[in-house]
PDB file of C-alpha atoms in Angstrom:
ATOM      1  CA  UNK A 237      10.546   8.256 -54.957  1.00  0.00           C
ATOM      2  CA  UNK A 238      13.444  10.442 -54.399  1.00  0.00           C
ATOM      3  CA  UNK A 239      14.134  13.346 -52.507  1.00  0.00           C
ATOM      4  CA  UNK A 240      16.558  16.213 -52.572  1.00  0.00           C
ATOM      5  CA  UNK A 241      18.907  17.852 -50.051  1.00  0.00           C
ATOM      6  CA  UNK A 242      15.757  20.482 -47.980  1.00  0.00           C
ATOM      7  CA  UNK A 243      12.645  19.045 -49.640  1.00  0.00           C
ATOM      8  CA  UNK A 244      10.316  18.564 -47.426  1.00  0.00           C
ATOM      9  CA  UNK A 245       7.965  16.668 -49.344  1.00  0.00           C
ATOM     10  CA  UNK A 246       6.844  13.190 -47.090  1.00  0.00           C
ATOM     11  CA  UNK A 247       7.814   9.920 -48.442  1.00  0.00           C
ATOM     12  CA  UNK A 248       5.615   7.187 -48.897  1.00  0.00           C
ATOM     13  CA  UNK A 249       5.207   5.008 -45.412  1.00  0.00           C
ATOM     14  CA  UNK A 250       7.084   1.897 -47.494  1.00  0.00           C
ATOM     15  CA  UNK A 251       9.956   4.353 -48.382  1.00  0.00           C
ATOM     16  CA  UNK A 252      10.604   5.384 -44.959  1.00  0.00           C
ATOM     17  CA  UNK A 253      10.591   2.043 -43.389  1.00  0.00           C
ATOM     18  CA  UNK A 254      13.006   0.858 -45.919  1.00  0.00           C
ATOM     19  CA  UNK A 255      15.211   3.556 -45.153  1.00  0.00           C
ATOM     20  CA  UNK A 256      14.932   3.093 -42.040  1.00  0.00           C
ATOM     21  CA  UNK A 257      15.371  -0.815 -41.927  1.00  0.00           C
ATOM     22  CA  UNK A 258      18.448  -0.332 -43.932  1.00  0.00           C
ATOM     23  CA  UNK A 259      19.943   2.653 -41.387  1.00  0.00           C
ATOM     24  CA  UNK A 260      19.564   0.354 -38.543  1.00  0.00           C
ATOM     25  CA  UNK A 261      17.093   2.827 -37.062  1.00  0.00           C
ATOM     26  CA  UNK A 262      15.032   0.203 -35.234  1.00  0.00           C
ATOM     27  CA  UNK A 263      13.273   1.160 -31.825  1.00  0.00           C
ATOM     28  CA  UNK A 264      14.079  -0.958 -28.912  1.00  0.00           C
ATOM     29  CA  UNK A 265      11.930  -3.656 -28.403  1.00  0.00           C
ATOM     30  CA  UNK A 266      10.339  -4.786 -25.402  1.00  0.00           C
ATOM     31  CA  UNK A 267      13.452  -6.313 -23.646  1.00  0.00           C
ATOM     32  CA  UNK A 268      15.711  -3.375 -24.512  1.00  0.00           C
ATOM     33  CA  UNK A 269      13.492  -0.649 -22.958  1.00  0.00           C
ATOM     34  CA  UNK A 270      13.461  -2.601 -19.603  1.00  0.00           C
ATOM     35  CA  UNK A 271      17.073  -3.062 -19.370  1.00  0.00           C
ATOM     36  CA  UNK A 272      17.306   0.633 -20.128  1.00  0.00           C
ATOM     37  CA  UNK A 273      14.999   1.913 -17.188  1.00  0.00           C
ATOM     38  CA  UNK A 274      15.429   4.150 -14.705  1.00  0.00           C
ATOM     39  CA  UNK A 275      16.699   2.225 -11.506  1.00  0.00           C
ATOM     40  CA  UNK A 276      14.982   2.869  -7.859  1.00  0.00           C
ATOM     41  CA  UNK A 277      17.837   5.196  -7.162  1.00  0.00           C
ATOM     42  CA  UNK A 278      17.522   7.109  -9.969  1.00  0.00           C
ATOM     43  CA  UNK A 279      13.575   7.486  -9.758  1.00  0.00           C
ATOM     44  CA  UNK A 280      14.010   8.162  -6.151  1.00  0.00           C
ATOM     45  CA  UNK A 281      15.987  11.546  -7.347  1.00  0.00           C
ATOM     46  CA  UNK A 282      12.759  12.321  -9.504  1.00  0.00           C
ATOM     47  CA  UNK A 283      10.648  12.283  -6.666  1.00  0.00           C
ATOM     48  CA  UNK A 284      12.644  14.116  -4.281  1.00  0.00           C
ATOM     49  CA  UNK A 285      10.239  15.075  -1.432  1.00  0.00           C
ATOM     50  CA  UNK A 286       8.493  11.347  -1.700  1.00  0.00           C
ATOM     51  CA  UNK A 287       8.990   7.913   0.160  1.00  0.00           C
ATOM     52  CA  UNK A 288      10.189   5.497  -3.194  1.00  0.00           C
ATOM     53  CA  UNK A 289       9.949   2.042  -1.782  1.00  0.00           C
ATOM     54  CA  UNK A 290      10.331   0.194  -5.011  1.00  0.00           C
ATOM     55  CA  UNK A 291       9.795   0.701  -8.896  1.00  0.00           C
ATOM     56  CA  UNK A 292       7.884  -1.982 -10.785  1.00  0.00           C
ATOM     57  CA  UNK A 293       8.054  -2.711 -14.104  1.00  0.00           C
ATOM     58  CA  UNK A 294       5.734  -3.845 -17.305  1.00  0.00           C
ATOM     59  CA  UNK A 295       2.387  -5.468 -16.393  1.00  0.00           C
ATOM     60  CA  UNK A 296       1.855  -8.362 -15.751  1.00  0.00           C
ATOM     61  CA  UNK A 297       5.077  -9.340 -14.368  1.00  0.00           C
ATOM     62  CA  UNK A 298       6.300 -11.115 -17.068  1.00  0.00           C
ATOM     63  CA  UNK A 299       9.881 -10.190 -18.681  1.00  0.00           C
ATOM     64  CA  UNK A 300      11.793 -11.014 -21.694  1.00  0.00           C
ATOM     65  CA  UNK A 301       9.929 -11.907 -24.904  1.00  0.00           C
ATOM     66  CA  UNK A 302       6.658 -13.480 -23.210  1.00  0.00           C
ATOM     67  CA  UNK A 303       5.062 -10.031 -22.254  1.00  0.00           C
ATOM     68  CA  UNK A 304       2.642  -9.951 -25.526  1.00  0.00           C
ATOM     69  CA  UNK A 305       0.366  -6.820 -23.677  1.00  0.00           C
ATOM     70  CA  UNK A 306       2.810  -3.925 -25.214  1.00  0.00           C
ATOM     71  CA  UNK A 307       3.106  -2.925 -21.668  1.00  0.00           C
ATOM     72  CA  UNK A 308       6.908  -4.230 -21.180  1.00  0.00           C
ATOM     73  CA  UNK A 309       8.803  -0.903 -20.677  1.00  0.00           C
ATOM     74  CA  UNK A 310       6.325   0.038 -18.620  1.00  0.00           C
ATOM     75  CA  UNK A 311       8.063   2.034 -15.226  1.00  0.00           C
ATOM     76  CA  UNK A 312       5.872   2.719 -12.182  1.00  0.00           C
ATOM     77  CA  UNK A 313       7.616   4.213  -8.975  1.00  0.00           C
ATOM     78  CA  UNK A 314       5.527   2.723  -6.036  1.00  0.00           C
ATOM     79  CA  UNK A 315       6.183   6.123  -3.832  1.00  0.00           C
ATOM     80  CA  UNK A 316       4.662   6.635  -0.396  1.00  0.00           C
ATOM     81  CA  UNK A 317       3.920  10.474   0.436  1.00  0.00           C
ATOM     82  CA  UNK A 318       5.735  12.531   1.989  1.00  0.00           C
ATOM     83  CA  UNK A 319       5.326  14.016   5.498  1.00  0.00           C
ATOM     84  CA  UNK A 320       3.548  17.001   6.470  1.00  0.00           C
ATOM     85  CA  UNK A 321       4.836  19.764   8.170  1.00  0.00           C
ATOM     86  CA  UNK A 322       2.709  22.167  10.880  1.00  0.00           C
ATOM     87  CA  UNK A 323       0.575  24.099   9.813  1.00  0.00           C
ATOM     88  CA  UNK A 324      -1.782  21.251   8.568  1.00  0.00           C
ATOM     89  CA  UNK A 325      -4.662  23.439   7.935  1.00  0.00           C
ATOM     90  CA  UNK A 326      -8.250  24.159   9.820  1.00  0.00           C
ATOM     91  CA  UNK A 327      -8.923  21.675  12.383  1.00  0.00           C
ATOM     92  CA  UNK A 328      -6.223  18.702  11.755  1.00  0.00           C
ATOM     93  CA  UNK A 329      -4.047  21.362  13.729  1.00  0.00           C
ATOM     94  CA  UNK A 330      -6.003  21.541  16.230  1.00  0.00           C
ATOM     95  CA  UNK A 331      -6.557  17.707  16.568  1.00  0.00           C
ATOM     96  CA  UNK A 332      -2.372  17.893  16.807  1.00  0.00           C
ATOM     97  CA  UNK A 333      -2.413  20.697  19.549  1.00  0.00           C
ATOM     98  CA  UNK A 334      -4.468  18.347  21.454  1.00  0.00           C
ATOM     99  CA  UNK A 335      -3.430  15.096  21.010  1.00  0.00           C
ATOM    100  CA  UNK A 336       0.551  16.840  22.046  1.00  0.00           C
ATOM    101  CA  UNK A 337      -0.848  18.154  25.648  1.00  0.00           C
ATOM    102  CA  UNK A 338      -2.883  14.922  26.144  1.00  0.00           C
ATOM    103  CA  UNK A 339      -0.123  12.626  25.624  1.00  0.00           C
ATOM    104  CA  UNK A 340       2.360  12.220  28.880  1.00  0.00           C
ATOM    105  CA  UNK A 341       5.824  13.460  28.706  1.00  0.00           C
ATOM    106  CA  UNK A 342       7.655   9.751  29.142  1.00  0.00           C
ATOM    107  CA  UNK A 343       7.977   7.612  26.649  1.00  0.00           C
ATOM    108  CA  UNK A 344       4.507   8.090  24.760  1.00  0.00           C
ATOM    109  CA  UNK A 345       5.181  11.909  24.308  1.00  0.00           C
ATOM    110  CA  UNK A 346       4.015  12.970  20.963  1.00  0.00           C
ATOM    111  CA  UNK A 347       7.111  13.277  19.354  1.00  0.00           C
ATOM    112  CA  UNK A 348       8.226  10.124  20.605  1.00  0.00           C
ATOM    113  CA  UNK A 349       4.933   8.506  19.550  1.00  0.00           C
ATOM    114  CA  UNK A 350       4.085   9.907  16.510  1.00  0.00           C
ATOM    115  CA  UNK A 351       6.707   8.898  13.811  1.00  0.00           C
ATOM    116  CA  UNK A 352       5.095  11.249  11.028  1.00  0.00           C
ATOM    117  CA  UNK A 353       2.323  13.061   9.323  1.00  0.00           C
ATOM    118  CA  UNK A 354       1.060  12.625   5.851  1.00  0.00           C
ATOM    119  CA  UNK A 355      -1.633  14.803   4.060  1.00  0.00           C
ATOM    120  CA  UNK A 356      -2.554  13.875   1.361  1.00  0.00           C
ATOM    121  CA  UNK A 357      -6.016  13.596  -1.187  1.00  0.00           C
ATOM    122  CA  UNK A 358      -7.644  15.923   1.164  1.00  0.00           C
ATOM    123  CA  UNK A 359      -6.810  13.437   4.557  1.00  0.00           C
ATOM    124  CA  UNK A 360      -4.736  13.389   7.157  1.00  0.00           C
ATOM    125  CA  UNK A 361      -2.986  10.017   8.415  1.00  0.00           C
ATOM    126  CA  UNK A 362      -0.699  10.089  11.773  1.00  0.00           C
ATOM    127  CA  UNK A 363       1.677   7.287  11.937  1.00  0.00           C
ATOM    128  CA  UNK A 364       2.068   6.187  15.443  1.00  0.00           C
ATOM    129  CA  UNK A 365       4.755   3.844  16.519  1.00  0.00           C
ATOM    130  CA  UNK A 366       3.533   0.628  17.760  1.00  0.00           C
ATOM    131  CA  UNK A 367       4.641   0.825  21.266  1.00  0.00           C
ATOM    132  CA  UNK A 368       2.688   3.961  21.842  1.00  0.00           C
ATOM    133  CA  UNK A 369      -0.250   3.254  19.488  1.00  0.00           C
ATOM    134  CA  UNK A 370      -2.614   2.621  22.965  1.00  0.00           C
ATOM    135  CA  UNK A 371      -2.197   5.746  25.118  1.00  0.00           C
ATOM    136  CA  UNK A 372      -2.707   7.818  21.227  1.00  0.00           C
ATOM    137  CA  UNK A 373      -5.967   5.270  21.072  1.00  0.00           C
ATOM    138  CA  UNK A 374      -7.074   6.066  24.385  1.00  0.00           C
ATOM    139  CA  UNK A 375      -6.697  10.531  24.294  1.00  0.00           C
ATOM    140  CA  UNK A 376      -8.026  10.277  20.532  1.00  0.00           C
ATOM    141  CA  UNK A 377     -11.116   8.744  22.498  1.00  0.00           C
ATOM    142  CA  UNK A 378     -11.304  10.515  25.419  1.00  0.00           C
ATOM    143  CA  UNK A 379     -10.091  14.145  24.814  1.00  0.00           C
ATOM    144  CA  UNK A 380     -12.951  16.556  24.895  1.00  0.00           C
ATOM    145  CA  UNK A 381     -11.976  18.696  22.110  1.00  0.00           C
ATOM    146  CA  UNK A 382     -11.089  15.227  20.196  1.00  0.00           C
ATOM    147  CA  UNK A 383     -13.608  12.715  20.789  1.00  0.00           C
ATOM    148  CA  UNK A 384     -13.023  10.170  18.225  1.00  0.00           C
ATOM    149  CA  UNK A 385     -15.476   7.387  19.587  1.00  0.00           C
ATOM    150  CA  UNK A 386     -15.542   5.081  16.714  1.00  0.00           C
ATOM    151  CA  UNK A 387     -13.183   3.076  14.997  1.00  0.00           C
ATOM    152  CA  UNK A 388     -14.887   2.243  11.838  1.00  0.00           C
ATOM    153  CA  UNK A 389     -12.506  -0.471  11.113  1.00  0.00           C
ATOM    154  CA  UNK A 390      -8.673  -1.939  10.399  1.00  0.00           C
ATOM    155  CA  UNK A 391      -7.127  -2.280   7.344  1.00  0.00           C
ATOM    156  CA  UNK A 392      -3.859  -4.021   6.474  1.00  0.00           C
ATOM    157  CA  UNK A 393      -1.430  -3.278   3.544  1.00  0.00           C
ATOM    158  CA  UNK A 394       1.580  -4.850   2.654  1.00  0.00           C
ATOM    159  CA  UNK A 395       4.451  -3.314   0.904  1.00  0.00           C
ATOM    160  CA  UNK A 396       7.206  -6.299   0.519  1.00  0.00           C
ATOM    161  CA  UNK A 397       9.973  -3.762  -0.555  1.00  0.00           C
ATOM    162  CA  UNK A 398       9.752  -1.716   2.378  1.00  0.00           C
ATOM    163  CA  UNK A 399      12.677  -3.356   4.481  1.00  0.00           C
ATOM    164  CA  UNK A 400      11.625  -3.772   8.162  1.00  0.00           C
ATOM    165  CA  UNK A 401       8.492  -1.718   7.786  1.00  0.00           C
ATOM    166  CA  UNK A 402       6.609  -4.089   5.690  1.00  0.00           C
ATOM    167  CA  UNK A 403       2.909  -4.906   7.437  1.00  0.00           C
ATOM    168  CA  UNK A 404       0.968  -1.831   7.541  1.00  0.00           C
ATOM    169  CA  UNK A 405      -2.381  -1.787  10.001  1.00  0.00           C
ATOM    170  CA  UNK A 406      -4.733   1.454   9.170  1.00  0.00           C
ATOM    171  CA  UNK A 407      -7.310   2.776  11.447  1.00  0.00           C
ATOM    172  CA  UNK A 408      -9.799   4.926  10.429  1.00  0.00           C
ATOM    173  CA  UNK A 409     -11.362   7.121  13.155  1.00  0.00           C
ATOM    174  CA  UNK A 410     -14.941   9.462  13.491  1.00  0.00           C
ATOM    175  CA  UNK A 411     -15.576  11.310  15.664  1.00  0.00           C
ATOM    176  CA  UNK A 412     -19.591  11.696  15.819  1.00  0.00           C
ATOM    177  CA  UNK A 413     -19.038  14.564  18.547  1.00  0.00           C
ATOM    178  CA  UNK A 414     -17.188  16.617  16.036  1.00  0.00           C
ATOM    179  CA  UNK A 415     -19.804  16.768  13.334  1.00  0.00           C
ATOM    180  CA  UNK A 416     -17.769  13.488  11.446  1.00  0.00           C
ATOM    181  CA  UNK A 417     -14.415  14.627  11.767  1.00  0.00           C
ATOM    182  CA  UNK A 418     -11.903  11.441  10.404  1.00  0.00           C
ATOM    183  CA  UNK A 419      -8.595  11.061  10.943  1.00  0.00           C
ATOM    184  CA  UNK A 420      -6.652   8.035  10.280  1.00  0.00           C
ATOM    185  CA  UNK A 421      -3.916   6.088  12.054  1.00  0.00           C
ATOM    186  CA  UNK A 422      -1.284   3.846  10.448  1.00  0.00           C
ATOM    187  CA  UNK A 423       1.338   1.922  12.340  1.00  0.00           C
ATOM    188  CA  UNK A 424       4.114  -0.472  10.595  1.00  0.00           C
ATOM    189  CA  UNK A 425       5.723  -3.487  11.947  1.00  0.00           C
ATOM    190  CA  UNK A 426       8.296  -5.660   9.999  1.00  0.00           C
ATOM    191  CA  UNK A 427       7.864  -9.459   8.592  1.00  0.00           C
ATOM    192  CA  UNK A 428       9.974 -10.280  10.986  1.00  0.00           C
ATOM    193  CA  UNK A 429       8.536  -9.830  13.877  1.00  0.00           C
ATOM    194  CA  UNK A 430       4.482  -8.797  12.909  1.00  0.00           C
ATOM    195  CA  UNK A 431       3.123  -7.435  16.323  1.00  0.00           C
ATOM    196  CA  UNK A 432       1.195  -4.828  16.778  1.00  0.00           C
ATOM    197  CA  UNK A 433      -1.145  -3.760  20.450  1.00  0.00           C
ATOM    198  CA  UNK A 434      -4.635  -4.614  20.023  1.00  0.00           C
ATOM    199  CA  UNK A 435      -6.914  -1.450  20.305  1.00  0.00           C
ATOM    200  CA  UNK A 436     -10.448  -3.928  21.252  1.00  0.00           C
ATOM    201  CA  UNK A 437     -10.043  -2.469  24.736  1.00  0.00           C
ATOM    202  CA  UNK A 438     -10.416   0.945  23.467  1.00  0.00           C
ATOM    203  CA  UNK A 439     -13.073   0.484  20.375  1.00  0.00           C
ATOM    204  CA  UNK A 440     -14.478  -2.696  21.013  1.00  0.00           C
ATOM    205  CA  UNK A 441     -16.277  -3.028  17.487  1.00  0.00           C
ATOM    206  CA  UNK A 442     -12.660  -3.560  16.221  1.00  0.00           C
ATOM    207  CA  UNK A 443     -12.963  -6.845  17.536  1.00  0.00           C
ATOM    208  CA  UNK A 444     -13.711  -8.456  13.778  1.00  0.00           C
ATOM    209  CA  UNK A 445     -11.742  -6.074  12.025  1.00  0.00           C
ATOM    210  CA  UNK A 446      -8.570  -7.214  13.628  1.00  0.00           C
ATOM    211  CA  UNK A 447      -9.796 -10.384  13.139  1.00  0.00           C
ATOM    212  CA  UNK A 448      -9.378  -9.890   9.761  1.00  0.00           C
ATOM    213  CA  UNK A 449      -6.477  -8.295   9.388  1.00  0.00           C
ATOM    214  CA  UNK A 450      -4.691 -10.801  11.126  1.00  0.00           C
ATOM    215  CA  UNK A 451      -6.491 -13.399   8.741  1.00  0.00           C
ATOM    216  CA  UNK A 452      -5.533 -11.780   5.309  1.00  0.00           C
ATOM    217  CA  UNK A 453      -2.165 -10.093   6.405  1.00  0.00           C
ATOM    218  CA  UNK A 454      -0.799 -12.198   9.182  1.00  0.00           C
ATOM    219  CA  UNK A 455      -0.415  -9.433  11.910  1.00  0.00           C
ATOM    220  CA  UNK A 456      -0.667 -10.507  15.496  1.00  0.00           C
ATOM    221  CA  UNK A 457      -2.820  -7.949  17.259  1.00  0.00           C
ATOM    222  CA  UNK A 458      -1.656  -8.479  21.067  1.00  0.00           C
ATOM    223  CA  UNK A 459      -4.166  -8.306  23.691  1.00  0.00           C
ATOM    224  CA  UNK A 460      -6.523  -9.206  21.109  1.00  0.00           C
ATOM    225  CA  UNK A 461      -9.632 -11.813  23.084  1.00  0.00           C
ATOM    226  CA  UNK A 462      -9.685 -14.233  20.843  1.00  0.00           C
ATOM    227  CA  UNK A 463      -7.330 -13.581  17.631  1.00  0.00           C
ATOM    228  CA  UNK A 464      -8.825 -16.678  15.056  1.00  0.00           C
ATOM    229  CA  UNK A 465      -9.448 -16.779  11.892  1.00  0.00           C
ATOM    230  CA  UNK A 466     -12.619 -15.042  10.109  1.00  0.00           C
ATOM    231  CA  UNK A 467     -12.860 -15.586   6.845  1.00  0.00           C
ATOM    232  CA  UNK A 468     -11.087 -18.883   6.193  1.00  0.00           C
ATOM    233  CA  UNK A 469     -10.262 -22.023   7.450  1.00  0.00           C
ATOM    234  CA  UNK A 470      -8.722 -22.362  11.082  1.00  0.00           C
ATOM    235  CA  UNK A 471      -6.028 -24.828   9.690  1.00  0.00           C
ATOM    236  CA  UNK A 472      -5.272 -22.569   6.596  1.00  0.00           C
ATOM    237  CA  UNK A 473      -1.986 -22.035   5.812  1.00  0.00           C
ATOM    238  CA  UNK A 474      -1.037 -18.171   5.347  1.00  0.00           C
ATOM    239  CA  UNK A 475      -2.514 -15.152   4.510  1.00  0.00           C
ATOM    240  CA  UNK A 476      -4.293 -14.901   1.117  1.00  0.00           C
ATOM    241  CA  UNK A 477      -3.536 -10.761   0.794  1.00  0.00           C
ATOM    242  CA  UNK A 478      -0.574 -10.464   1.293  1.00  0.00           C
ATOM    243  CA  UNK A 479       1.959  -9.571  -2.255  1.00  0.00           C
ATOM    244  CA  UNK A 480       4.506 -12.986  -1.894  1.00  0.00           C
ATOM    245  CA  UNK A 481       1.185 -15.461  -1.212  1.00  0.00           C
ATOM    246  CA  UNK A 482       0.690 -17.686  -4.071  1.00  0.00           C
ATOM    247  CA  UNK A 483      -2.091 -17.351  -6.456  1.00  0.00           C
ATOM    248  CA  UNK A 484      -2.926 -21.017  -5.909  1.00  0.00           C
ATOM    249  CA  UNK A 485      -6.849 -21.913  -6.710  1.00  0.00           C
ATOM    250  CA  UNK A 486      -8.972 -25.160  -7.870  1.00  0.00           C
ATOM    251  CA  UNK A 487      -9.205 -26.125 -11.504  1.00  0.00           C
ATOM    252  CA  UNK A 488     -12.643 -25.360 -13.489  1.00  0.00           C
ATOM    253  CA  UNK A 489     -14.130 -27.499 -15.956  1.00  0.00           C
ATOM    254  CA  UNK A 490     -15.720 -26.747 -19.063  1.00  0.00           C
ATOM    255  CA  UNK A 491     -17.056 -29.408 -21.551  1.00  0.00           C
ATOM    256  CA  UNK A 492     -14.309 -30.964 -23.052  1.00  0.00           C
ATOM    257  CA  UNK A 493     -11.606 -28.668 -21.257  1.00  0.00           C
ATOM    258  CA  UNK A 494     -10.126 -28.230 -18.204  1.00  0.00           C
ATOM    259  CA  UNK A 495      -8.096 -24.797 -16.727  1.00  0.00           C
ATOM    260  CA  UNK A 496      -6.048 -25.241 -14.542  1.00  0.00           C
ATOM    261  CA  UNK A 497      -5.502 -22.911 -11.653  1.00  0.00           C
ATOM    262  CA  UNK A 498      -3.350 -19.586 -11.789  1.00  0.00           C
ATOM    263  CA  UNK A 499      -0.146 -20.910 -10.477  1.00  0.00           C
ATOM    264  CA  UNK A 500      -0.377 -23.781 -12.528  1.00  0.00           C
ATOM    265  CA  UNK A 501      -0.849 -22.013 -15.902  1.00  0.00           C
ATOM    266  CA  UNK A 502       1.655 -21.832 -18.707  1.00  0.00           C
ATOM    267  CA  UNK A 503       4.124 -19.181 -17.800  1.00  0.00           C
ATOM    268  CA  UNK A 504       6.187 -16.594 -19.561  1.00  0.00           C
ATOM    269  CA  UNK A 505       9.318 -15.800 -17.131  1.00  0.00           C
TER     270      UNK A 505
END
């Protein structure tokens, strides 16, 4: 079927493919659109007022011509939020105000000790530098008008892209005093040397969660009473949560089959 010059009259679906097999009008395929993506620099200029600590790409980490999901040019920025700035809104700035005249004026001053503040999802999270994460522990506790008494637990995250600040322990804090007020703490520490304070002395029902922590992520809570493993084996090797640990795994049997485990399976890169 033929067309002329301004008819707009659709061709058949064979008709255009032809055409467009024989114009060399091909879309990329999978292994073109990730050679073509954006690089972390250049998504890091998208997201201007964000933290872009690295940008992953496709699925299933596979690349080339194994990745059979259709996912391949997928591009996702990993991007931490960016910090707040005063006024923080109702009562987080008053949790501020405080915590600033509790702290001393040395070293664990509060803009010495606190490195940043994030808001975000309807939360507020105060990074604390390591080194000053116990006197902030001990005036969130204490403080009258802060009275955060419980810690209901630590949880580690690990971002392996985020040079020296990879290990991430989060505390999440209620005060009961306050009608449930939460607030969260995060401190970093890098691969290289994982050590952060341990806080048991001031919420003593973080005894397990550290624990923990220290058995999935690997960071060594100092002070800690008796830092051993909790959930596996005392002679296991590493820590099963964090991103570089190997899938690893047992083989399971089926009648007349065997899989193997994940890091033994066929792979595509």
């Amino acid at each position: 079927m033929s067309q002329t010059p301004g008819d707009k009259t659709p061709q058949p679906a064979d008709q255009t493919d032809a055409d467009e097999r024989a114009a060399g009008q091909h879309k990329p395929n999978t292994v073109v659109a990730q050679e073509s993506a954006p690089t972390t620099a250049e998504v890091a200029k998208a997201e201007p007022e964000a933290d872009v600590i690295d940008v992953r790409r496709g699925m299933f980490g596979t690349t080339g011509s194994g990745d059979t999901s259709g996912y391949g040019g997928l591009v996702r920025p990993v991007v931490l939020a960016a910090p707040a700035e005063a006024p923080f809104g109702g009562w987080w700035d008053d949790v501020a105000s405080v915590l600033a005249e509790a702290l001393p004026d040395d070293g664990s001053s509060y803009a010495s000790a606190i490195e940043k503040v994030v808001v975000e999802h309807g939360e507020i999270t105060f990074f604390v530098r390591r080194e000053a994460l116990l006197p902030v522990a001990r005036a969130l506790r204490d403080e009258p008008e802060l009275r955060f008494e419980i810690c209901t637990g630590t949880s580690g995250v690990h971002y392996p892209n985020e040079t020296g600040r990879e290990l991430h322990a989060v505390y999440h804090l209620l005060s009961i005093t306050h009608g449930a007020r939460r607030v969260r703490l995060e401190v970093v520490c890098p691969d290289a040397d994982p050590r952060i304070p341990s806080v048991v002395g001031v919420w003593p029902g973080n005894d397990w969660h550290e624990r923990e922590t220290w058995d999935m992520f690997g960071i060594v809570f100092e002070g800690h009473p008796a830092l051993t493993r909790i959930m596996m084996p005392d002679d296991w090797p590493g820590h099963p949560q964090r991103k570089d640990y190997p899938l690893g795994g047992i083989p399971v049997e089926y009648k007349g089959a065997q899989i193997p485990p994940p890091d033994q399976r066929r792979a595509y890169s």
